[in-house]
PDB file of C-alpha atoms in Angstrom:
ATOM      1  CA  UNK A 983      73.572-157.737   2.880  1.00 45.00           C
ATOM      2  CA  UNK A 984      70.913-160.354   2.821  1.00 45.00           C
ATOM      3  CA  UNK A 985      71.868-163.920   1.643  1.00 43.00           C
ATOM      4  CA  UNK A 986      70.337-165.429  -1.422  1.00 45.00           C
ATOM      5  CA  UNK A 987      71.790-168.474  -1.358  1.00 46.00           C
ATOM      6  CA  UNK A 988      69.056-170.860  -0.122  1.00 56.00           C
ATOM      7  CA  UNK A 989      65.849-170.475   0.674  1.00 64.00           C
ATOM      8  CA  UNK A 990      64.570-169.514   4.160  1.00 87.00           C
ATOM      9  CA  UNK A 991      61.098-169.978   6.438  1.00 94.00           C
ATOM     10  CA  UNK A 992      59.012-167.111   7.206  1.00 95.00           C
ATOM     11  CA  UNK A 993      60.487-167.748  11.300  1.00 96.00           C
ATOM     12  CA  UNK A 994      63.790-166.818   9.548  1.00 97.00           C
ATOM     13  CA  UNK A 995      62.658-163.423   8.399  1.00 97.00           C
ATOM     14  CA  UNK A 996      60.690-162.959  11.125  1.00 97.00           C
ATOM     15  CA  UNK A 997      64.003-163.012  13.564  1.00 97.00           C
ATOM     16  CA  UNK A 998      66.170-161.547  11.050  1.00 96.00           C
ATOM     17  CA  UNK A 999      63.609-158.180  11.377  1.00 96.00           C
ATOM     18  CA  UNK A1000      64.432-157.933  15.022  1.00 96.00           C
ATOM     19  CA  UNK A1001      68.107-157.674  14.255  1.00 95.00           C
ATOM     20  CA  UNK A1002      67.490-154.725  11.646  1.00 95.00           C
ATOM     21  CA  UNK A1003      65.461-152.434  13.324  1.00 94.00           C
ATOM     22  CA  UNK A1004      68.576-151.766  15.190  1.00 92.00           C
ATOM     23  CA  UNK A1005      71.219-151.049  12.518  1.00 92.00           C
ATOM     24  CA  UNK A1006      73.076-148.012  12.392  1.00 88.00           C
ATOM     25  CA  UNK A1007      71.446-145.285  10.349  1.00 86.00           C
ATOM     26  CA  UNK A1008      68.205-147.658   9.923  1.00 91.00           C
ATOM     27  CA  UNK A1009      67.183-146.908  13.473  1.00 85.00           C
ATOM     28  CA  UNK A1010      66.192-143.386  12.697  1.00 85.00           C
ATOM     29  CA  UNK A1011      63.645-144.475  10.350  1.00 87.00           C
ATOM     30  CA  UNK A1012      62.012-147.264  12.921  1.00 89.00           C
ATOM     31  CA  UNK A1013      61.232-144.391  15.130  1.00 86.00           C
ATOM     32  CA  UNK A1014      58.149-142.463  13.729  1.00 81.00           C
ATOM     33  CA  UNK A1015      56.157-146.014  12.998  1.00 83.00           C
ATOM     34  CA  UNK A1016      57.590-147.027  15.994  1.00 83.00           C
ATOM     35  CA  UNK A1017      55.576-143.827  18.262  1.00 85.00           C
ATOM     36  CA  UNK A1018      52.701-144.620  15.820  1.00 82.00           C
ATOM     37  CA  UNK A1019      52.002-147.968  16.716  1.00 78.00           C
ATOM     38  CA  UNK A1020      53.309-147.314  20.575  1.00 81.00           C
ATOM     39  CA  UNK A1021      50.227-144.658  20.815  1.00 81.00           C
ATOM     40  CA  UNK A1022      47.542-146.552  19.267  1.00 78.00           C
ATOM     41  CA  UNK A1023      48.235-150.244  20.178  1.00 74.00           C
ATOM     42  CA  UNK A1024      49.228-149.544  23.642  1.00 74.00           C
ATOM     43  CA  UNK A1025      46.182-147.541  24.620  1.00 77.00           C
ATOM     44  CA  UNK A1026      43.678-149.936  22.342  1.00 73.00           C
ATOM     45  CA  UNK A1027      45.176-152.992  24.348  1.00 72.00           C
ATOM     46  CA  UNK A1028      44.848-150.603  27.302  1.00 78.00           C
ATOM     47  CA  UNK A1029      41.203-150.592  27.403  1.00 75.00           C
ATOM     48  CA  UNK A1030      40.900-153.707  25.889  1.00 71.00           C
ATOM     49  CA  UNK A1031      42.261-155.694  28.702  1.00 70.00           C
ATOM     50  CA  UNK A1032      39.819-153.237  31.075  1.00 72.00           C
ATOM     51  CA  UNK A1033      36.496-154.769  28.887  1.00 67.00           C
ATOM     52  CA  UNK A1034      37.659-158.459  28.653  1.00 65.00           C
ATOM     53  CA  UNK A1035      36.035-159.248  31.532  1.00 64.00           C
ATOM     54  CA  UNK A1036      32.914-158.247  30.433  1.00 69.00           C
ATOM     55  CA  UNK A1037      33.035-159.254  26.865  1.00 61.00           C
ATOM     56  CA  UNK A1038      34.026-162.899  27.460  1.00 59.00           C
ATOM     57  CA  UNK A1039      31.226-164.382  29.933  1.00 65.00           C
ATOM     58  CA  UNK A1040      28.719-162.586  26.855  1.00 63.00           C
ATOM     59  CA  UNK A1041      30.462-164.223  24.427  1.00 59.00           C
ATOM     60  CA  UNK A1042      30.676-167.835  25.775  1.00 57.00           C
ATOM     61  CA  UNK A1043      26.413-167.051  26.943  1.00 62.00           C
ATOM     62  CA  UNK A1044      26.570-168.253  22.798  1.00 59.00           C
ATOM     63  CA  UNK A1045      27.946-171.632  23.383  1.00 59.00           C
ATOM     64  CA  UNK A1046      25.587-174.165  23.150  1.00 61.00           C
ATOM     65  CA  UNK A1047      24.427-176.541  26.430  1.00 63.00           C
ATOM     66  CA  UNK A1048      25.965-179.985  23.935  1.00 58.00           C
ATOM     67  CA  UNK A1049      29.273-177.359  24.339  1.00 56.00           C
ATOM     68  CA  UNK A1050      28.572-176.948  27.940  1.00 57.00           C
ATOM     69  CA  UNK A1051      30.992-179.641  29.154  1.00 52.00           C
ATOM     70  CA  UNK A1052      34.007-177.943  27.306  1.00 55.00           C
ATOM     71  CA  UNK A1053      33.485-174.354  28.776  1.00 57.00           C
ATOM     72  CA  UNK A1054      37.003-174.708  30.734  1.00 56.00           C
ATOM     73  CA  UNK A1055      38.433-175.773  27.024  1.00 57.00           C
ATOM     74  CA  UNK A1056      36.535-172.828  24.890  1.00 57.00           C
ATOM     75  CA  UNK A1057      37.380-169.752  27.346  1.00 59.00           C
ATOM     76  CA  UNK A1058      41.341-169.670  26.293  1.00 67.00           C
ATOM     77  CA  UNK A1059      40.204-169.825  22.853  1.00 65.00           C
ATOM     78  CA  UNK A1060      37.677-167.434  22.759  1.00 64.00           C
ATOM     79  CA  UNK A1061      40.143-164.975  24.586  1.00 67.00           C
ATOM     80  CA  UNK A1062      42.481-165.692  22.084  1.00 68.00           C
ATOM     81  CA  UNK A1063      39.858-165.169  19.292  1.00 66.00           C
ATOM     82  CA  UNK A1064      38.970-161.630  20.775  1.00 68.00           C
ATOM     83  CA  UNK A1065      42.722-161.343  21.069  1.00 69.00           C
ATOM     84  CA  UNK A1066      43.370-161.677  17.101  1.00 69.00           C
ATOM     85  CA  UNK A1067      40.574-159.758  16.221  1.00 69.00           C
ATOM     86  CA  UNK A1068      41.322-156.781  18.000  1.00 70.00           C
ATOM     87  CA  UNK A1069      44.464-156.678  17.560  1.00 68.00           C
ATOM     88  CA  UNK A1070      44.433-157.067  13.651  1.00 69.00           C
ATOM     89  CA  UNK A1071      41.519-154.591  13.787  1.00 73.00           C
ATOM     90  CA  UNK A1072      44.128-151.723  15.690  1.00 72.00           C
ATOM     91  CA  UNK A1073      46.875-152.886  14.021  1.00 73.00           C
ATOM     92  CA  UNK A1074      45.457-152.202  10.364  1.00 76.00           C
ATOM     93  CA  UNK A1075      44.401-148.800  11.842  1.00 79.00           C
ATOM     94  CA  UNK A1076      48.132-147.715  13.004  1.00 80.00           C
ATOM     95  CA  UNK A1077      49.291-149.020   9.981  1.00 79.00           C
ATOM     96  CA  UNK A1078      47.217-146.684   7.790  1.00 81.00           C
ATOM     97  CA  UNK A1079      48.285-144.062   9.571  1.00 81.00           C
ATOM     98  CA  UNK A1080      51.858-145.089   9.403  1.00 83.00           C
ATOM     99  CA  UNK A1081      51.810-146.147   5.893  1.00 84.00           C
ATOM    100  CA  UNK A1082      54.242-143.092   4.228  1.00 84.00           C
ATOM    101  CA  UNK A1083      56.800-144.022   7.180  1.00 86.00           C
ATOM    102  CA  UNK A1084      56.367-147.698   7.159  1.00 89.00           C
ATOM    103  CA  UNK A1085      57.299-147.214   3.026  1.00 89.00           C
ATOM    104  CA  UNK A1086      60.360-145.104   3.942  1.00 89.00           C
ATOM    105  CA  UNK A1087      62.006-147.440   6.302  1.00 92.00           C
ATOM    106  CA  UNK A1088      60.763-150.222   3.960  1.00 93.00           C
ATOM    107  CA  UNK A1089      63.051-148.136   1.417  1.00 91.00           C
ATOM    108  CA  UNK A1090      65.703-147.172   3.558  1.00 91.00           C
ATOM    109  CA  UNK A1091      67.094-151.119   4.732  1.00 95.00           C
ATOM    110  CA  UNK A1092      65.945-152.066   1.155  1.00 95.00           C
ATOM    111  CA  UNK A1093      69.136-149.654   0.330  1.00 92.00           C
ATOM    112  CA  UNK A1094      71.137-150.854   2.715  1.00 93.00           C
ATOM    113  CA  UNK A1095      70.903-154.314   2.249  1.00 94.00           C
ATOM    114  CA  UNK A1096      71.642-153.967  -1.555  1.00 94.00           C
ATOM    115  CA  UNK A1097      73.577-151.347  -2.142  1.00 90.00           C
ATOM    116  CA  UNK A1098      70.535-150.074  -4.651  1.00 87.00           C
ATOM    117  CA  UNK A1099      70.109-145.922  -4.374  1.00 82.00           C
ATOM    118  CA  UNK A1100      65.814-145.714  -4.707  1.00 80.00           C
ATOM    119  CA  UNK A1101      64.949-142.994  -6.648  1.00 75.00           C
ATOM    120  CA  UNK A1102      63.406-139.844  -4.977  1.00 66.00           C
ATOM    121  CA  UNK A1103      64.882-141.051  -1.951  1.00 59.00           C
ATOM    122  CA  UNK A1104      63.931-139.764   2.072  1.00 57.00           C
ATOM    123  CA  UNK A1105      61.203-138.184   3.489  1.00 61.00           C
ATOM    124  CA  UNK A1106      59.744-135.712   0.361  1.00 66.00           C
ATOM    125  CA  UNK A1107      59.921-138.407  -1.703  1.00 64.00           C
ATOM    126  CA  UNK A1108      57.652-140.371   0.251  1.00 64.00           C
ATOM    127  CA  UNK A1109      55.381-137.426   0.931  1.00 70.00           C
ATOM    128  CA  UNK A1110      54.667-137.163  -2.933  1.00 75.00           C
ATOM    129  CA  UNK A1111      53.936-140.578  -2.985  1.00 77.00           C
ATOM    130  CA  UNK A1112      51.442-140.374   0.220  1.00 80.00           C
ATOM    131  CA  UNK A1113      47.867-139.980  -2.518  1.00 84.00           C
ATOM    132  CA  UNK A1114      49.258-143.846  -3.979  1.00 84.00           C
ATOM    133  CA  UNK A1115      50.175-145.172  -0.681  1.00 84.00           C
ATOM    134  CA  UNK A1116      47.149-144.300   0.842  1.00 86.00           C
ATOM    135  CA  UNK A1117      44.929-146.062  -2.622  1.00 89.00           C
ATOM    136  CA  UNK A1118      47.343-148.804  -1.620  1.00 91.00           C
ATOM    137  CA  UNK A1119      46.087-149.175   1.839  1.00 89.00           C
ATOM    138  CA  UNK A1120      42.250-148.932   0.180  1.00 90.00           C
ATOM    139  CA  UNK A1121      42.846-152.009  -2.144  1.00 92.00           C
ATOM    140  CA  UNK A1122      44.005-153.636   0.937  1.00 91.00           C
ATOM    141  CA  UNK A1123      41.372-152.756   2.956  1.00 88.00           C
ATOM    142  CA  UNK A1124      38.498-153.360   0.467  1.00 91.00           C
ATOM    143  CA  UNK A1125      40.182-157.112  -0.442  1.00 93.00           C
ATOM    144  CA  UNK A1126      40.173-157.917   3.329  1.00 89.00           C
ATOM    145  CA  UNK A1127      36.883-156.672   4.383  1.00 87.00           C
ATOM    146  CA  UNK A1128      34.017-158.709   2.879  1.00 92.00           C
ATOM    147  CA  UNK A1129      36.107-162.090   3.897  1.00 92.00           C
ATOM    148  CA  UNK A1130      36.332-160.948   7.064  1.00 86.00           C
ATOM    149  CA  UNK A1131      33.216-160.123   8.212  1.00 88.00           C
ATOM    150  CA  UNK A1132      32.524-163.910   6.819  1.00 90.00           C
ATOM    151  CA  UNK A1133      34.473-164.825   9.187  1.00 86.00           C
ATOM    152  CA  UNK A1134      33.133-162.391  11.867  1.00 82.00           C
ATOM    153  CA  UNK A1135      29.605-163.628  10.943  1.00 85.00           C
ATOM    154  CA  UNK A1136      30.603-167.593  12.101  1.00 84.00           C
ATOM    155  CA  UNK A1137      31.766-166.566  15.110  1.00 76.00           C
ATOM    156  CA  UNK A1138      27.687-165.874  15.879  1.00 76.00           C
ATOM    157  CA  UNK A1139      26.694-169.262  15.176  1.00 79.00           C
ATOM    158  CA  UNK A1140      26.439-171.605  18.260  1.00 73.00           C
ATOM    159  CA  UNK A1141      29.116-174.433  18.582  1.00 69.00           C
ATOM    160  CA  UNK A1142      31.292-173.150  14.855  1.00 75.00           C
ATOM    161  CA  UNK A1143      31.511-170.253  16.579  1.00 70.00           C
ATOM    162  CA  UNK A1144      33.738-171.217  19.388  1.00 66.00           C
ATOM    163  CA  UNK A1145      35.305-173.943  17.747  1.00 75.00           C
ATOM    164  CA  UNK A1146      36.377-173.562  13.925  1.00 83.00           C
ATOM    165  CA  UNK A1147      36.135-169.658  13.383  1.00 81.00           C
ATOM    166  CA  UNK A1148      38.850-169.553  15.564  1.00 82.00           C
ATOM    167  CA  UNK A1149      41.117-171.354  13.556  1.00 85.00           C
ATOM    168  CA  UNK A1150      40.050-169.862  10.719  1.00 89.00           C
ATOM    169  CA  UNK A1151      40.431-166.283  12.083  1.00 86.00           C
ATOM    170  CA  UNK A1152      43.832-166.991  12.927  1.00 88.00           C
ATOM    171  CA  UNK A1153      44.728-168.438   9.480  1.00 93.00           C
ATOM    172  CA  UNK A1154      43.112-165.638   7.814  1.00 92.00           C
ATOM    173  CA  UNK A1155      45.348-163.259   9.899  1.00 89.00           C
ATOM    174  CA  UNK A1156      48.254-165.033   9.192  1.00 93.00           C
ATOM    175  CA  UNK A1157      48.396-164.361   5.921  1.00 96.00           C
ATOM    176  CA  UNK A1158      46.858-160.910   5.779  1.00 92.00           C
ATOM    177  CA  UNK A1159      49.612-159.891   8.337  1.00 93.00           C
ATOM    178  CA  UNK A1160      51.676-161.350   5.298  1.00 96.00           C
ATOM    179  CA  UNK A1161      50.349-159.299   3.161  1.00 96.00           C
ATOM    180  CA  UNK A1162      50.364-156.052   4.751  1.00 93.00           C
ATOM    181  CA  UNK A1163      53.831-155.958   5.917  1.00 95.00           C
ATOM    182  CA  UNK A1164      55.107-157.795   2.484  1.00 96.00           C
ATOM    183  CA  UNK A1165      52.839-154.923   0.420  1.00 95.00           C
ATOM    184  CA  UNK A1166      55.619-152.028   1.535  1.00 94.00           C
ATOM    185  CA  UNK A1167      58.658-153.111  -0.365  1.00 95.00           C
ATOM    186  CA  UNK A1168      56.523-154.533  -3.549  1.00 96.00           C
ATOM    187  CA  UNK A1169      54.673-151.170  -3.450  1.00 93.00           C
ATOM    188  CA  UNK A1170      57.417-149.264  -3.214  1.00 91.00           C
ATOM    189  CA  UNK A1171      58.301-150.701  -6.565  1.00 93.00           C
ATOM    190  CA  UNK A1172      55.173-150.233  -7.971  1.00 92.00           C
ATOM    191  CA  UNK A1173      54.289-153.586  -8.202  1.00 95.00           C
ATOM    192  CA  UNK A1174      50.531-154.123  -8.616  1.00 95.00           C
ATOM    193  CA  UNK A1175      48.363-155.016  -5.970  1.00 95.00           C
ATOM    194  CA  UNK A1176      47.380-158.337  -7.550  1.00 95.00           C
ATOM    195  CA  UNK A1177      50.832-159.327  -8.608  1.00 96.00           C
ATOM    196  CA  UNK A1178      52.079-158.996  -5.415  1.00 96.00           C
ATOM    197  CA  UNK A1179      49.640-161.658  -3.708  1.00 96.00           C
ATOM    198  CA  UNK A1180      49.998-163.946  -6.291  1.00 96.00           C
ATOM    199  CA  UNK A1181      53.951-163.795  -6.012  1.00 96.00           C
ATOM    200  CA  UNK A1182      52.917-164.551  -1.815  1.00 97.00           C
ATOM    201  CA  UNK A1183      51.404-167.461  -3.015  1.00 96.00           C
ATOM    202  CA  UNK A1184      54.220-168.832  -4.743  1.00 95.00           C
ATOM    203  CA  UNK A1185      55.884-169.018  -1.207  1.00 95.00           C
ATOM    204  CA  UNK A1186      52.552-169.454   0.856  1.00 95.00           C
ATOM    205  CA  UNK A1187      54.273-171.488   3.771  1.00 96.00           C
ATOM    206  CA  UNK A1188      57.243-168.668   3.945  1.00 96.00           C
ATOM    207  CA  UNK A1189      54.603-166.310   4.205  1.00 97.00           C
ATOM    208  CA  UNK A1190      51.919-167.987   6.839  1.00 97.00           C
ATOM    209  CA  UNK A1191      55.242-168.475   8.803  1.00 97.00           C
ATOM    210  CA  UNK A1192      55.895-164.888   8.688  1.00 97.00           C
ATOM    211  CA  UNK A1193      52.401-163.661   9.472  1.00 96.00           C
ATOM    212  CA  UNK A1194      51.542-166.138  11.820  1.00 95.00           C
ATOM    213  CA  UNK A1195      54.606-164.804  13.532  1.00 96.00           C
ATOM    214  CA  UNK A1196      53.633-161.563  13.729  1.00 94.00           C
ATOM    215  CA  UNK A1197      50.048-162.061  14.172  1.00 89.00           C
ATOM    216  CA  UNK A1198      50.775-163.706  17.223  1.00 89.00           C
ATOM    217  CA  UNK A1199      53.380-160.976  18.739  1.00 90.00           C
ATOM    218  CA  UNK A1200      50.479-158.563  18.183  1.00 83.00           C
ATOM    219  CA  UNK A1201      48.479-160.442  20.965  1.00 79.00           C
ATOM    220  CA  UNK A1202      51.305-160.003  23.427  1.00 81.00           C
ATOM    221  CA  UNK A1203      51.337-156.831  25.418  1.00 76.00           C
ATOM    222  CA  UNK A1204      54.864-154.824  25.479  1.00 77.00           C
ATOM    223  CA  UNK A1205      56.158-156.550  22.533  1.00 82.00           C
ATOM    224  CA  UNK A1206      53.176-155.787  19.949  1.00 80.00           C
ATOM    225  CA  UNK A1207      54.173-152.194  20.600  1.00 81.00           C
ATOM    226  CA  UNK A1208      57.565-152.930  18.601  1.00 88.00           C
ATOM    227  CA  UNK A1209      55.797-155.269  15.628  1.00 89.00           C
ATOM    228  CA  UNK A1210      54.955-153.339  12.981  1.00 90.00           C
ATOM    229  CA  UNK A1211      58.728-152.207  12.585  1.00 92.00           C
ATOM    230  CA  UNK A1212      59.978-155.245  13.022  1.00 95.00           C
ATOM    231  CA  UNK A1213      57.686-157.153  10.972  1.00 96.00           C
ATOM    232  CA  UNK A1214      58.383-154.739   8.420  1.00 95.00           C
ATOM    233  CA  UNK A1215      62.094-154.874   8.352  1.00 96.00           C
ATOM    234  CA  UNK A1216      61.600-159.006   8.110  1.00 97.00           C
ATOM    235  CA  UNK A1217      59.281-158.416   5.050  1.00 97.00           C
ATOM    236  CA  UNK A1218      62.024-156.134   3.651  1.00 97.00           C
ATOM    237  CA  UNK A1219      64.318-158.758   3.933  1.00 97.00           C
ATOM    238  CA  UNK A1220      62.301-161.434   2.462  1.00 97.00           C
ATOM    239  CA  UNK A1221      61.777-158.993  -0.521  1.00 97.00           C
ATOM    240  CA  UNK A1222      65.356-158.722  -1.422  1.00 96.00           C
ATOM    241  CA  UNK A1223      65.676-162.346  -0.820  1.00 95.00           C
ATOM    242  CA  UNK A1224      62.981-163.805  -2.802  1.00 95.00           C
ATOM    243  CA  UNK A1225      61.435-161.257  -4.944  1.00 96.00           C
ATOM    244  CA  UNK A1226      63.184-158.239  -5.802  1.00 94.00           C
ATOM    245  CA  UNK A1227      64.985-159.994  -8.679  1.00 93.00           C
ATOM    246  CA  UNK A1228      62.004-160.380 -10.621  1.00 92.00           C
ATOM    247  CA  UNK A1229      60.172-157.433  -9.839  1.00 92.00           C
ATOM    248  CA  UNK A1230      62.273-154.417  -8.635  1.00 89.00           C
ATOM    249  CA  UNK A1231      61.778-151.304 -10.551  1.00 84.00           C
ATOM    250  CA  UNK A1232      65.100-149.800  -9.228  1.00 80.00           C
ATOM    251  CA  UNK A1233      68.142-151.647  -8.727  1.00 75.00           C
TER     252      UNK A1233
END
């Protein structure tokens, strides 16, 4: 069981969902988000890798000739910008797809960690709740979307574009990875979509620790195919540790 007796950083939960995806009778329920993300992330970072050498000289063409001097300084970070772009981009797409499974093992080390039986419990259960999952996934989507493509816009506009969207971007992942791997547990419970972000907030630096976490993992090649379980099992375990007194619907 999880430990509630002092507080812990999102790096904490972050490690602790490596060590889950691998206990007994949990592992069966990493495996089909597991293939998921395997599929789609390894063949999207496939062919992205194959285009970065195009992409990259026409995206530094925007930096202005004041910038010019700092070209050696602005290539890492404009890989790194395409890096966290795509890879949030595919990663939202696998998990939509692996949204019913992601909820199940979401439920499953819930249950193990407390002791709690969830109602309708395994795979049919989740099935009848695919129609709200997948309204789940929209809210998410449609929240993220218009502040994104701010963010997407600055990244055309010479000199902010290569310097401060960047950061920006990465923030902005951060906490959205927060919020997408938190959102399984709290939805599970029913918890409103708008609740749930503004219980994040309560523990914003937990959470930007957490995402930033994961948002970085998904930029690294072999081990972003493993993330999304992991990164849910770490949410998990921040839910029972910090929220599912006050808002579980089963216990």
């Amino acid at each position: 069981m999880v430990s509630t007796s002092a507080p812990r950083s999102g790096v904490y939960y972050f490690s602790q969902g490596w060590k889950l995806i691998t206990l007994p009778g949990i592992r069966r329920f990493v495996i089909l988000p597991l293939l998921v993300n395997i599929v789609l992330m390894g063949g999207a970072f496939w062919w992205l890798f194959s285009e970065l050498g195009n992409w990259i000289p026409a995206l530094m063409g925007h930096v202005p000739d004041w910038l010019q001097w700092l070209s050696y300084l602005l290539w890492p970070i404009v890989v790194l910008s395409v890096l966290l772009v795509f890879g949030y981009f595919f990663s939202t797409i696998t998990n939509w797809i692996a949204a019913p499974f992601s909820g199940l093992l979401a439920e499953q080390l819930e249950a193990r960690l407390t002791g709690a039986t969830p109602p309708d419990t395994g795979v049919l259960g989740v099935m009848k709740d695919v129609p709200r999952i997948m309204k789940r996934e929209w809210q998410k989507l449609a929240w993220y979307l218009p502040r994104a493509l701010i963010l997407l816009v600055l990244y055309f506009i010479p000199g902010i574009g290569q310097t401060v969207a960047p950061v920006l971007w990465f923030l902005f992942s951060a906490w959205m990875m927060a919020i997408q791997y938190c959102d399984y547990p709290f939805d599970n419970h029913k918890v409103p979509f708008k609740t749930m972000r503004e219980a994040l907030r309560a523990r914003k630096v937990t959470n930007m620790q957490f995402g930033a976490l994961t948002s970085l993992f998904t930029m690294i090649p072999v081990l972003n195919l493993v993330i999304l379980p992991v990164a849910i099992c770490g949410a998990t375990a921040m839910w029972v540790d910090c929220y599912r007194d006050k808002h579980a619907l089963w216990k």
